[in-house]
Coordinates of C-alpha atoms in Angstrom, one line a residue:
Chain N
X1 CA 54.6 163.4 81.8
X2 CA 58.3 164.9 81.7
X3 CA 61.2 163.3 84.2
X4 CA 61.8 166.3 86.5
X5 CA 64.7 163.8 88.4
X6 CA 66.5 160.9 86.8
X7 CA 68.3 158.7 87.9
X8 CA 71.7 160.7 89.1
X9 CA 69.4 163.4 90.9
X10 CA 67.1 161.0 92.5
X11 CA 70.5 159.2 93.8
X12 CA 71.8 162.7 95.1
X13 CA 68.9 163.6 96.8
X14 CA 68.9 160.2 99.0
X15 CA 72.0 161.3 99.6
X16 CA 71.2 164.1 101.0
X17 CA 68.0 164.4 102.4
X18 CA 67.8 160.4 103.5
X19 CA 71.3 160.5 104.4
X20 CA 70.4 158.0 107.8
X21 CA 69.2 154.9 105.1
X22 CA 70.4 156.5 101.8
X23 CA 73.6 153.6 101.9
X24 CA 70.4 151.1 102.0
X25 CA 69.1 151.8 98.5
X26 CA 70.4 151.9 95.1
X27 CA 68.4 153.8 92.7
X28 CA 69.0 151.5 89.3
X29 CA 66.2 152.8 86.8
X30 CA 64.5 156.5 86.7
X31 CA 62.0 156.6 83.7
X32 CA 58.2 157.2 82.2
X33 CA 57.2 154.0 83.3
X34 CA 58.6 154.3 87.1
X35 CA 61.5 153.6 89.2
X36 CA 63.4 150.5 90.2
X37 CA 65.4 150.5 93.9
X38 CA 67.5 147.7 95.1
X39 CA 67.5 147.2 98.8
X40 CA 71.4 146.1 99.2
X41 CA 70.4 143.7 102.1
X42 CA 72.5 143.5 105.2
X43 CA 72.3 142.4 108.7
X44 CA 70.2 144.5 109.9
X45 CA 67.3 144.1 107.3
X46 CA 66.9 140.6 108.2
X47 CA 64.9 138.8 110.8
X48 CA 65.5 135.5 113.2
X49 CA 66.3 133.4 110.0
X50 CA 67.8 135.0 107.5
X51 CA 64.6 136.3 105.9
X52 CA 64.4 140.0 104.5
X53 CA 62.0 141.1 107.1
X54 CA 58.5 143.1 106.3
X55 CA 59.4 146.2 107.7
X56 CA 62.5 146.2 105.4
X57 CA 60.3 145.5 102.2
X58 CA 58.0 148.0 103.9
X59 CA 60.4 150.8 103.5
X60 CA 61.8 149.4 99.9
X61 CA 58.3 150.0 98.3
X62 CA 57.9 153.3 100.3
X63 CA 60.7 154.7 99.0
X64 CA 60.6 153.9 95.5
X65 CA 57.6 154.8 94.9
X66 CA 58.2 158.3 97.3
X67 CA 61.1 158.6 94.7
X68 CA 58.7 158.1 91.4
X69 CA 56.9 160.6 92.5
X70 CA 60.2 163.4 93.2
X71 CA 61.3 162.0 89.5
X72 CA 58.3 163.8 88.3
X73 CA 57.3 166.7 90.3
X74 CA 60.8 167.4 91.3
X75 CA 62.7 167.8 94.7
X76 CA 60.4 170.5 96.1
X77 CA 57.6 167.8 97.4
X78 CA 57.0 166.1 100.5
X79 CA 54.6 163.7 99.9
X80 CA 53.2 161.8 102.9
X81 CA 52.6 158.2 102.6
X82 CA 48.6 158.3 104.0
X83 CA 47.8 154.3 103.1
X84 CA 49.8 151.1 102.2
X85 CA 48.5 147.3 101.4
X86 CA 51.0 144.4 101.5
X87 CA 50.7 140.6 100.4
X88 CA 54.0 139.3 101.3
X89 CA 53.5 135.9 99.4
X90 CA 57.0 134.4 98.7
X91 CA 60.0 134.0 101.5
X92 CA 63.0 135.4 99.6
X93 CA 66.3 134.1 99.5
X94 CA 68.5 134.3 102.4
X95 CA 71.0 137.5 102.5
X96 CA 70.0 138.4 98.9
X97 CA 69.0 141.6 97.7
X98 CA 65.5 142.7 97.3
X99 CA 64.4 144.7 93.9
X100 CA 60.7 146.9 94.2
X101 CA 59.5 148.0 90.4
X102 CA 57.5 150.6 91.7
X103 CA 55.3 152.2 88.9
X104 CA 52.6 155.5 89.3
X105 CA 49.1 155.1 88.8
X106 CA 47.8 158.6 89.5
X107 CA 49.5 161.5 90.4
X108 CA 46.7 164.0 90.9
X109 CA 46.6 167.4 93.2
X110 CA 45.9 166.0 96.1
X111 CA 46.5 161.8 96.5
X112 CA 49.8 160.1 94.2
X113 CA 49.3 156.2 94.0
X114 CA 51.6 153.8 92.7
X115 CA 52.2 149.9 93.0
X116 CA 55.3 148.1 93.0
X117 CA 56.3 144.4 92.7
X118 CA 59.2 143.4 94.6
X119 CA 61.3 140.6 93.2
X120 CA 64.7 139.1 95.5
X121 CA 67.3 138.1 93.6
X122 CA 67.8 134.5 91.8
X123 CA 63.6 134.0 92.6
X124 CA 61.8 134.6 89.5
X125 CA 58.2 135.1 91.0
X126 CA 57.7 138.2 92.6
X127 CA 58.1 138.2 96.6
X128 CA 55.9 140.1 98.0
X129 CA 53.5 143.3 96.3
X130 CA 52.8 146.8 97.6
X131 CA 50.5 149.7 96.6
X132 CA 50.7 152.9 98.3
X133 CA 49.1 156.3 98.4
X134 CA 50.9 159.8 99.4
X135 CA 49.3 163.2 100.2
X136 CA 50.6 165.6 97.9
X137 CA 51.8 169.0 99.3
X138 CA 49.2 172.0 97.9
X139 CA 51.0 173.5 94.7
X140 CA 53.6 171.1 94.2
X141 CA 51.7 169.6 90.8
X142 CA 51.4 172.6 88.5
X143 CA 48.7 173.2 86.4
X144 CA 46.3 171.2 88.2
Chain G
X1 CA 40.1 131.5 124.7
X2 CA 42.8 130.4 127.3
X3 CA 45.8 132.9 127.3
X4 CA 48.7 130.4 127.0
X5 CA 51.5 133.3 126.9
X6 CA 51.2 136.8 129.7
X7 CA 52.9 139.6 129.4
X8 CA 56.2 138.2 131.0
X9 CA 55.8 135.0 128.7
X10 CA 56.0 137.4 125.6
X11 CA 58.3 139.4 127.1
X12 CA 60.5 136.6 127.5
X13 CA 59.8 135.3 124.2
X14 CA 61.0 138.6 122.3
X15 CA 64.5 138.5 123.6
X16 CA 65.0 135.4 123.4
X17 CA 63.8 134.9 119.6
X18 CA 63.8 138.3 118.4
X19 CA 67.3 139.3 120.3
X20 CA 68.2 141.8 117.4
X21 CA 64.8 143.9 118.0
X22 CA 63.6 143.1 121.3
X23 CA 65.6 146.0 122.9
X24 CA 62.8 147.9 120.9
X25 CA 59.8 146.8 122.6
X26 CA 58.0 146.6 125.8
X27 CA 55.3 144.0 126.2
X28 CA 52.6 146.7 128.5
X29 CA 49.6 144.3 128.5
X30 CA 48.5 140.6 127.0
X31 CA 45.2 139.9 128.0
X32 CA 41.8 138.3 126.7
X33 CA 41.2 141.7 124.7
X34 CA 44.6 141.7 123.1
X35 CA 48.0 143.2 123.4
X36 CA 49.6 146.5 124.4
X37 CA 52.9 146.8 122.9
X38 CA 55.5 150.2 123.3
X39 CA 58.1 150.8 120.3
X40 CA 61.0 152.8 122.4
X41 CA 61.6 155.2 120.1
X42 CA 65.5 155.7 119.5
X43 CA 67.7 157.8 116.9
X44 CA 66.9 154.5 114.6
X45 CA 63.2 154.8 114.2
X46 CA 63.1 158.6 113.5
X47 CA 63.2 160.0 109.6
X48 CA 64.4 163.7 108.5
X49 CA 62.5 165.8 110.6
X50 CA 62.1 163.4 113.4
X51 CA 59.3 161.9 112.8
X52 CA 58.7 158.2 113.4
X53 CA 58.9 156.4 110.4
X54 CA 56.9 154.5 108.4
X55 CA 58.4 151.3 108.4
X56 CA 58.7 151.4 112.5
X57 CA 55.1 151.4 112.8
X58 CA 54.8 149.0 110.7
X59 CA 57.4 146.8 112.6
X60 CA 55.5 147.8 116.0
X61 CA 52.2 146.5 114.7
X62 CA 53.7 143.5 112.9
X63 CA 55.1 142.5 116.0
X64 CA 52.1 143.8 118.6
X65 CA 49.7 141.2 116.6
X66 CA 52.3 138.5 115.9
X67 CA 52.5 138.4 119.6
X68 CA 48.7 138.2 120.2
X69 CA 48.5 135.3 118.1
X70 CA 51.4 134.0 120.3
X71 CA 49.5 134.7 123.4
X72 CA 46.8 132.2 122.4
X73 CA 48.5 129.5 120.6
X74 CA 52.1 129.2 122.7
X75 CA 55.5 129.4 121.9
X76 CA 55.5 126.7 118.9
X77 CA 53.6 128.2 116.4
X78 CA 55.6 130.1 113.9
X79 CA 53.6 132.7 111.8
X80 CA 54.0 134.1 108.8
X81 CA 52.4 137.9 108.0
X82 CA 50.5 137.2 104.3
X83 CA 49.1 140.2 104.2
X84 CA 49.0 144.3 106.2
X85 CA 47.1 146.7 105.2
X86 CA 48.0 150.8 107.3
X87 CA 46.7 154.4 107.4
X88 CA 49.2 156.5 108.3
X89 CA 46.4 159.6 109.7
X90 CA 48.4 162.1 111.9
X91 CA 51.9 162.9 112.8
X92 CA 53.8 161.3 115.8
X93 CA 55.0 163.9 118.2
X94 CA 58.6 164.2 117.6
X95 CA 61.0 161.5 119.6
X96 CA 58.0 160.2 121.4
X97 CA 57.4 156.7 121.8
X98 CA 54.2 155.2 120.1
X99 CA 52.0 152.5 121.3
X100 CA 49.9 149.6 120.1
X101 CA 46.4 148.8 121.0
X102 CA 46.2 145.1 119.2
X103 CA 43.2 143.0 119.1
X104 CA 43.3 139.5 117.8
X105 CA 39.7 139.4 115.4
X106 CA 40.0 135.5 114.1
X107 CA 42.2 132.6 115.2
X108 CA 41.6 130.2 112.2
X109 CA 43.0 126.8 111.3
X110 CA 44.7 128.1 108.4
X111 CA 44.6 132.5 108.7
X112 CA 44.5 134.5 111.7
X113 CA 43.4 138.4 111.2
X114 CA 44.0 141.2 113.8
X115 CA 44.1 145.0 113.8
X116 CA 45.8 147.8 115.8
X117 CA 45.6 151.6 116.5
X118 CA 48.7 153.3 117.2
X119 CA 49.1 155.8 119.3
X120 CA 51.8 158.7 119.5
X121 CA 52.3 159.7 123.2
X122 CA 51.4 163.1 124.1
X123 CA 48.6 162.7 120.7
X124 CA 44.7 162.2 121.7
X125 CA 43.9 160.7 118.3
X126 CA 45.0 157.6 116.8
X127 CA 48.5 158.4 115.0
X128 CA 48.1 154.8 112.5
X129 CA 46.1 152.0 111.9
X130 CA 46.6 148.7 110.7
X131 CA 45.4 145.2 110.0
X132 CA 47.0 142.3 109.1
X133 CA 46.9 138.6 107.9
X134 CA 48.6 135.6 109.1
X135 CA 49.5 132.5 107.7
X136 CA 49.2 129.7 110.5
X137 CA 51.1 126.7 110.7
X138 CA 49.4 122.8 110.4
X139 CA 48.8 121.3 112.9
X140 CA 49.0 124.8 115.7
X141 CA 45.3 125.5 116.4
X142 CA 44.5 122.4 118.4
X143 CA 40.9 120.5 117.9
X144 CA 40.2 122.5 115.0
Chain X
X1 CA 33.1 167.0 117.5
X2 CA 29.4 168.1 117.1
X3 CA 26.7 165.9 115.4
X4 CA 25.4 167.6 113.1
X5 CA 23.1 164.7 111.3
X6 CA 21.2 162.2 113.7
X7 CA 19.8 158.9 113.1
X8 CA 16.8 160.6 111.1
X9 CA 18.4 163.1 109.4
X10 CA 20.7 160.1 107.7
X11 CA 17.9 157.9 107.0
X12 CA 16.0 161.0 105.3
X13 CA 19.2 162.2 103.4
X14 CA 19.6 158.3 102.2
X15 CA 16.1 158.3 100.7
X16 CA 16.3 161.4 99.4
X17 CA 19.9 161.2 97.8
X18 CA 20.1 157.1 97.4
X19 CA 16.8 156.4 96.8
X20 CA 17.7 153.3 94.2
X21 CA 20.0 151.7 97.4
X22 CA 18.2 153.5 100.5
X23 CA 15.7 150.5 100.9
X24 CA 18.5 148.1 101.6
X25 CA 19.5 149.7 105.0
X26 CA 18.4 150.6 108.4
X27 CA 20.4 153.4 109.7
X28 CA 19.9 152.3 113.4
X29 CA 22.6 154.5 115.4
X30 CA 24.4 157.8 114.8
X31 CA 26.3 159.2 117.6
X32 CA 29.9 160.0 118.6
X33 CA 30.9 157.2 118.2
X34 CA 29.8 156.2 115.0
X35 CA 27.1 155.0 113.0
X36 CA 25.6 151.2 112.9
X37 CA 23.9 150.6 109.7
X38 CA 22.0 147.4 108.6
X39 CA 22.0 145.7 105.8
X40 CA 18.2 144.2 105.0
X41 CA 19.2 141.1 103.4
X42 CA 17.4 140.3 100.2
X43 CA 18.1 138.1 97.4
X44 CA 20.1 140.4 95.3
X45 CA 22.8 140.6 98.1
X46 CA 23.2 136.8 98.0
X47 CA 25.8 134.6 96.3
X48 CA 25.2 131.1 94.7
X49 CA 25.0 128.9 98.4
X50 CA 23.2 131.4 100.7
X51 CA 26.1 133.2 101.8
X52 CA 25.6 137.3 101.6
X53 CA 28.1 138.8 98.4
X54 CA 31.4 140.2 99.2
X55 CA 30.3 143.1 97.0
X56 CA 27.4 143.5 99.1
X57 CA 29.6 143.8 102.9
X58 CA 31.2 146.2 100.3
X59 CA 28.7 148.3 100.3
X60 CA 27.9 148.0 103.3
X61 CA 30.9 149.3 105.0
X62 CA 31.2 152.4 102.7
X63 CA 27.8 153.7 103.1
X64 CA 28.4 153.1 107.1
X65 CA 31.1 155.4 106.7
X66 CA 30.0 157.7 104.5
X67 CA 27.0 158.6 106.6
X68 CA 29.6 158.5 109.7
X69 CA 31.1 161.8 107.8
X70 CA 28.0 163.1 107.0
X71 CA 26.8 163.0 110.6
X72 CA 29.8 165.4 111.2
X73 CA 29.6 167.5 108.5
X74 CA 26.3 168.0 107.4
X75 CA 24.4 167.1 103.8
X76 CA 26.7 169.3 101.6
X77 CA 30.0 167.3 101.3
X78 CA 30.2 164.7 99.0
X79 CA 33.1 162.5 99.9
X80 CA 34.5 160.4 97.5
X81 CA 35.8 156.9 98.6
X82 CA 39.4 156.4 97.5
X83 CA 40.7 153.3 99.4
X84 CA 39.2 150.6 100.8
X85 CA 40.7 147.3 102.2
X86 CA 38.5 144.4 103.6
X87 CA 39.1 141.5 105.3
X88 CA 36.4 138.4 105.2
X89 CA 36.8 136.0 108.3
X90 CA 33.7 134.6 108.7
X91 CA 31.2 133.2 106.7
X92 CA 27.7 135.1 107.5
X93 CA 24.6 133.2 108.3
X94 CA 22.6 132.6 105.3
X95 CA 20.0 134.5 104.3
X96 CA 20.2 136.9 107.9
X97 CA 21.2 140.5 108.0
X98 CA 24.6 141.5 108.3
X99 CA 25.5 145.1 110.8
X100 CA 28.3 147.1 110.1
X101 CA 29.7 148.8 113.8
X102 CA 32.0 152.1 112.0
X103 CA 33.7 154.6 113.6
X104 CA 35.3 157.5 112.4
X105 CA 39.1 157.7 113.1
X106 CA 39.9 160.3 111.3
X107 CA 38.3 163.5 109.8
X108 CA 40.8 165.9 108.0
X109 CA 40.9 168.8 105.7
X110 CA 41.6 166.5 102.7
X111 CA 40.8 163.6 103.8
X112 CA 38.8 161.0 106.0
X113 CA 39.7 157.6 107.5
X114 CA 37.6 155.2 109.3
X115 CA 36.7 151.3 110.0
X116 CA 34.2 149.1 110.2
X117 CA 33.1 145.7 112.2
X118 CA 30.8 143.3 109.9
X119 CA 28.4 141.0 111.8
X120 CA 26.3 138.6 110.6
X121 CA 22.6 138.2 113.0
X122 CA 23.3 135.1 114.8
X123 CA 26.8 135.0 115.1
X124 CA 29.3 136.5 118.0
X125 CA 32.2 137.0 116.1
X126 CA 32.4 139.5 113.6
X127 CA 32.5 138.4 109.8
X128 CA 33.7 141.0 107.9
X129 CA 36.6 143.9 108.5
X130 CA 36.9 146.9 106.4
X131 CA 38.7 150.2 106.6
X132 CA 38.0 153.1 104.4
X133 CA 39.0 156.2 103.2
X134 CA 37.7 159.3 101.4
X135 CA 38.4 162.4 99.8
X136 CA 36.5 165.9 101.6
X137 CA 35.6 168.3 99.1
X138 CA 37.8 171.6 99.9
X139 CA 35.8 174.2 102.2
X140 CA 33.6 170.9 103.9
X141 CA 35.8 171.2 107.0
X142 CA 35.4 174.4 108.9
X143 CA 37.8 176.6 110.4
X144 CA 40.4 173.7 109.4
Chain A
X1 CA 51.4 126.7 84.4
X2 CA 49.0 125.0 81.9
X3 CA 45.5 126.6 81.0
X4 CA 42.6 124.4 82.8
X5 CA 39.6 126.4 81.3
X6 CA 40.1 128.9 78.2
X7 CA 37.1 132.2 77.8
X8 CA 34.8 129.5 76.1
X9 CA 35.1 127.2 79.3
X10 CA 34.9 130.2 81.6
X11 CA 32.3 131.9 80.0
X12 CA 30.0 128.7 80.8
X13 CA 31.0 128.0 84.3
X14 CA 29.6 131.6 85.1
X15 CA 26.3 131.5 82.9
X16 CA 25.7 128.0 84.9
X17 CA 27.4 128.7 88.7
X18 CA 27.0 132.6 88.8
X19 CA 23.6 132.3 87.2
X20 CA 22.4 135.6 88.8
X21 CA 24.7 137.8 88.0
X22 CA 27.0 135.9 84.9
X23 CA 25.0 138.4 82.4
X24 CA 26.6 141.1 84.4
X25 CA 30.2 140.1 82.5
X26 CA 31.7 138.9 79.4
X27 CA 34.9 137.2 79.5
X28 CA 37.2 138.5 76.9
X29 CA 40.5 137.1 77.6
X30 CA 41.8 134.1 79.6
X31 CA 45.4 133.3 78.9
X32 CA 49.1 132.8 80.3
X33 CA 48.8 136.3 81.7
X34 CA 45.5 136.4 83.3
X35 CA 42.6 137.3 82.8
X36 CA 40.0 140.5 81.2
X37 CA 36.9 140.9 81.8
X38 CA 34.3 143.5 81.1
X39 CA 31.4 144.8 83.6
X40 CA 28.4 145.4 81.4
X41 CA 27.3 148.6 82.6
X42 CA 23.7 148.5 83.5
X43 CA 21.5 151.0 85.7
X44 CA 21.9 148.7 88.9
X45 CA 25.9 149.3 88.4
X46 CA 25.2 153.5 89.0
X47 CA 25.2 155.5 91.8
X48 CA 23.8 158.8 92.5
X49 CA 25.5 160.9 89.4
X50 CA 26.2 158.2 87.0
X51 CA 29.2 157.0 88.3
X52 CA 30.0 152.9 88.6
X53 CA 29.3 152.3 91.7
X54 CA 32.4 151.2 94.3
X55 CA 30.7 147.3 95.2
X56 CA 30.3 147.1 91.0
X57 CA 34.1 147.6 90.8
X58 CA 34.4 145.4 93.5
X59 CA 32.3 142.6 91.9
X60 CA 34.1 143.1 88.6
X61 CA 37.9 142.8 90.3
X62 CA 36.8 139.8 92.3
X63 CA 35.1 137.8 89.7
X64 CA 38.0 138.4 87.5
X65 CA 40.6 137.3 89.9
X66 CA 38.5 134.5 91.1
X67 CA 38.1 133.2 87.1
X68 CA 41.8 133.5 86.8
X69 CA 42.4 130.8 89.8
X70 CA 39.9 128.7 87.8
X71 CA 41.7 129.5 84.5
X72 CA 44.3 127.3 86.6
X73 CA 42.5 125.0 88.6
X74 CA 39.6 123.9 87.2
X75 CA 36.1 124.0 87.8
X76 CA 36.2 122.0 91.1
X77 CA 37.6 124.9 93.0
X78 CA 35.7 126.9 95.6
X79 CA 38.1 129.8 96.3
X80 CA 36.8 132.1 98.8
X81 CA 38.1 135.8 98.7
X82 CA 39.7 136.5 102.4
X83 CA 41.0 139.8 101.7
X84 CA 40.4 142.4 99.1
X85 CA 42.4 145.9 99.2
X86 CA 40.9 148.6 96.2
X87 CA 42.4 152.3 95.7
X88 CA 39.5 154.3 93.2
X89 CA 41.7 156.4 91.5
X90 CA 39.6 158.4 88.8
X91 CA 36.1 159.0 88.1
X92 CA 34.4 156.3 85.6
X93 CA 32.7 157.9 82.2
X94 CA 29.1 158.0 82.8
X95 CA 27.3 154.9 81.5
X96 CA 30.7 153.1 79.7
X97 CA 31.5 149.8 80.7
X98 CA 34.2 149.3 83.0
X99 CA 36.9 146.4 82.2
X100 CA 39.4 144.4 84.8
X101 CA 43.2 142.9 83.3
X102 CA 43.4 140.9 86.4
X103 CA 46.8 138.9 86.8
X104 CA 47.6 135.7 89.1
X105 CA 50.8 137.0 91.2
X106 CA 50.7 133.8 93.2
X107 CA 48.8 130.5 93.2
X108 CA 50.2 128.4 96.6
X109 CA 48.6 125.1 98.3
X110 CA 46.5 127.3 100.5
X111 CA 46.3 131.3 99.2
X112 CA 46.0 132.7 96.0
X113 CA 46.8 136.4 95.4
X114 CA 46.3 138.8 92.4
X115 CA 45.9 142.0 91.5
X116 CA 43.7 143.9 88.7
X117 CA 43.9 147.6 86.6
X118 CA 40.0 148.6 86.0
X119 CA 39.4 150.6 83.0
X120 CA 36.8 152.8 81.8
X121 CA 35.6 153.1 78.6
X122 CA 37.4 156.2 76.7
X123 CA 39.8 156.9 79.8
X124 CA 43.3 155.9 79.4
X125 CA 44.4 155.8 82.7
X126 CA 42.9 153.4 85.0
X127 CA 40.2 154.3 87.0
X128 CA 40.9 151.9 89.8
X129 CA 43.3 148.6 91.6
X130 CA 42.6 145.8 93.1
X131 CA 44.8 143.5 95.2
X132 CA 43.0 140.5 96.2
X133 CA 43.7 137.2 98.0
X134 CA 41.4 133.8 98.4
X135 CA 41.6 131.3 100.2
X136 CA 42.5 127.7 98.4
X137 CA 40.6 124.4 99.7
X138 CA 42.5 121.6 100.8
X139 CA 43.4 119.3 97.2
X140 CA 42.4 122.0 94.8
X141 CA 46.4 122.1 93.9
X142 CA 48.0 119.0 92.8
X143 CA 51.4 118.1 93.5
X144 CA 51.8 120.9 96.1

C-alpha cells in the first residue's frame, strides 16, 4: 500500500496535533514495513529507580503504531486505540532511550492492528512487546 | 487473606515511594475484595480533545493492582508488571476523574494476576478494563 | 438492555447452529447479567496429565460470550471474535467440569467487549481469566 | 543460544508426549529463529462455515511456542502457558491448513515469552497473532 505520510509529515503533524508530548518522540523511520519512534527519555518517563516506566512504553507503542496507521491513510483519521497487550520482559537501561518498531498487520474498514517491539538503547534483546488494535473512523480507508 | 496494608498504609506508601506520582492518586478503599483507586485528573493526563489518555489509564490500573498486591503481602515486596492486557470501550467525560475497581484474582509464589474496570465519573458503563501480570519476588509470599 | 434469547433459546440455537460442539456445554444461566456456560468434560478436552486443554478454556470462554451477545441481540448477528487475551492461574481439577461466569461489558455498534471467570468443579478460586472481543455485523444493533 | 532438540527431535517428543493430538501438526522448522509449524486441517479444526476454528488457532500458537522453549531446553521441561493474548485478524481459506512462525522473544529463569504470525494457506497476509507467556519450572535453565 502507498505512504500517504513519511517521515517529515508524520513529524509535522506530532507537532501539531500532539503538541503537549510531541517533544517526547522522534519519528526516525516512515516506510512499507512500518514506523520506528524513539521515546527521548527524560525525568518524567521514569519511575522510583531509574526504570523507563510502563505507562511510558505504553504511550511509545501507542503512538507509533497510531502514526503507521496516519502514514498510510493520511492525516484525516482518528483512530481509537480499542485493545492493547503488553509483556514487559526486560528492565531497560537507566535514563536511556527507548526505540518501538511498530509494524501493521491489518488495516481493514473497521479495526487496524499492528505490533511493535521495543528495544532501549545499548540492550540487544527487545524490552518489552506490544500489539494494539484501533477503530477506524467510517470512510477513512477508501475503497473498502 | 490477612490485609497487611489499609487504605492509610497505601496511602502512605505512595508518597513516600512513588513521590513523583503520588500527587495523582487517591487510595478510596483497600479491603478483602480489592482496591479503589482515583486518578486526579489534571491538564497532564488529558490528550487533544480532552480526553483522558491512554497511557493514564493504564498508569491508574498499573498502580490500583500493584497496590492490591501490596495490601496483602506488605511493604517489602517489590513487583514487577510482566504482562497487561486493556480495552479501551467508551470515552471518559472530559476533565473528569476516573476510577478503579481492582480485584486481586491470584497471589502466587512466583505470579500474581488481577483485573480492573475503570470508571469515568459522571459514565454508567465501564470506561476501560484491564488485567495484568506480576512478577513476585523470592522469598515474599510467606509459607508457600 | 432487553433479553432477547433465554437459557432455552441459547441451548436450542447451539444445537441447531453448533451442532458438531453443542454437546460439550450446558448453557445453565442467561440473564442480565450474563451467561454461565459449562463445559462437559470429556476426554478430548484433556491434556497429557489430566489437566483440561488450554484450547479447550479457549473455547469455553468465547462461546460464553458469544451466546452473552446473542442473548441481546437475537439469532441473526454473527459476531466474529477478534481479540482474545487469557490468563491461566490455576490448574483445574482433573477430569471435572470447568464453568465459565461471562458478562457483557460492552455492546457497541461495531463492536462488543466482555469477560469471563473460569472455574474448575471443586475448586474456590477461579482457574482461568479471559476477556474477549468481537466484531457486530452492521445493522445488528438497533437504533444505534 | 544452542539448539537442544532440532524438527527430527521435536517431531518425536510430540508423537510420544502429545500422543492425542501430535497427528494434528507437522513440525517444519526448528532453528535459531524459532519455530514453524503447520495445523493439519481436519473436520474437528472447523466451525460452523468452514472457518478454523478460534481454540484450533489457539492450539496451533501454543504448541508452537511451547516446542520453541523445548527447541531450547530440552525435553525435561514442563512449561505451562500462564497467559495467552490472540488478535484474529482475517478469515482462514476454507479447508487449508493454517501454519504458526512462532519466535522466542525471551527465555528467563522463571517466564518465557513469544509471539507467533498464523498463516493460511493461499492468503498472504496473516490471518492471526499470538503473544504468549509460560511459566518455567525451577532448574529447567542452567546457569541462570
Amino acid at each position: 500500500m502507498e505512504l500517504k505520510m513519511d517521515r517529515e509529515a508524520l513529524t509535522a503533524f506530532l507537532l501539531r496535533d500532539f503538541g503537549q508530548v510531541a517533544a517526547d518522540f522522534a519519528v526516525e523511520r516512515a516506510d512499507a514495513d512500518g514506523v520506528t519512534l524513539r521515546l527521548r527519555v527524560a525525568e518524567r518517563h521514569l519511575r522510583p529507580g531509574g526504570t523507563v516506566s510502563g505507562p511510558s512504553m505504553f504511550a511509545l507503542a501507542d503512538v507509533a503504531l497510531y502514526l503507521a496507521i496516519l502514514s498510510r491513510l493520511g492525516p484525516v483519521a482518528l483512530a481509537v486505540t480499542t485493545n492493547a497487550s503488553m509483556d514487559f520482559m526486560r528492565k531497560p537501561a537507566a535514563g536511556q532511550d527507548v526505540r518501538a518498531e511498530a509494524r501493521l498487520l491489518k488495516l481493514g474498514r473497521v479495526l487496524a492492528v499492528g505490533d511493535a517491539l521495543l528495544y532501549s538503547e545499548g540492550v540487544t534483546e527487545p524490552v518489552a512487546r506490544a500489539s494494539m488494535t484501533y477503530s477506524i473512523p467510517p470512510g477513512a480507508v477508501e475503497g473498502r
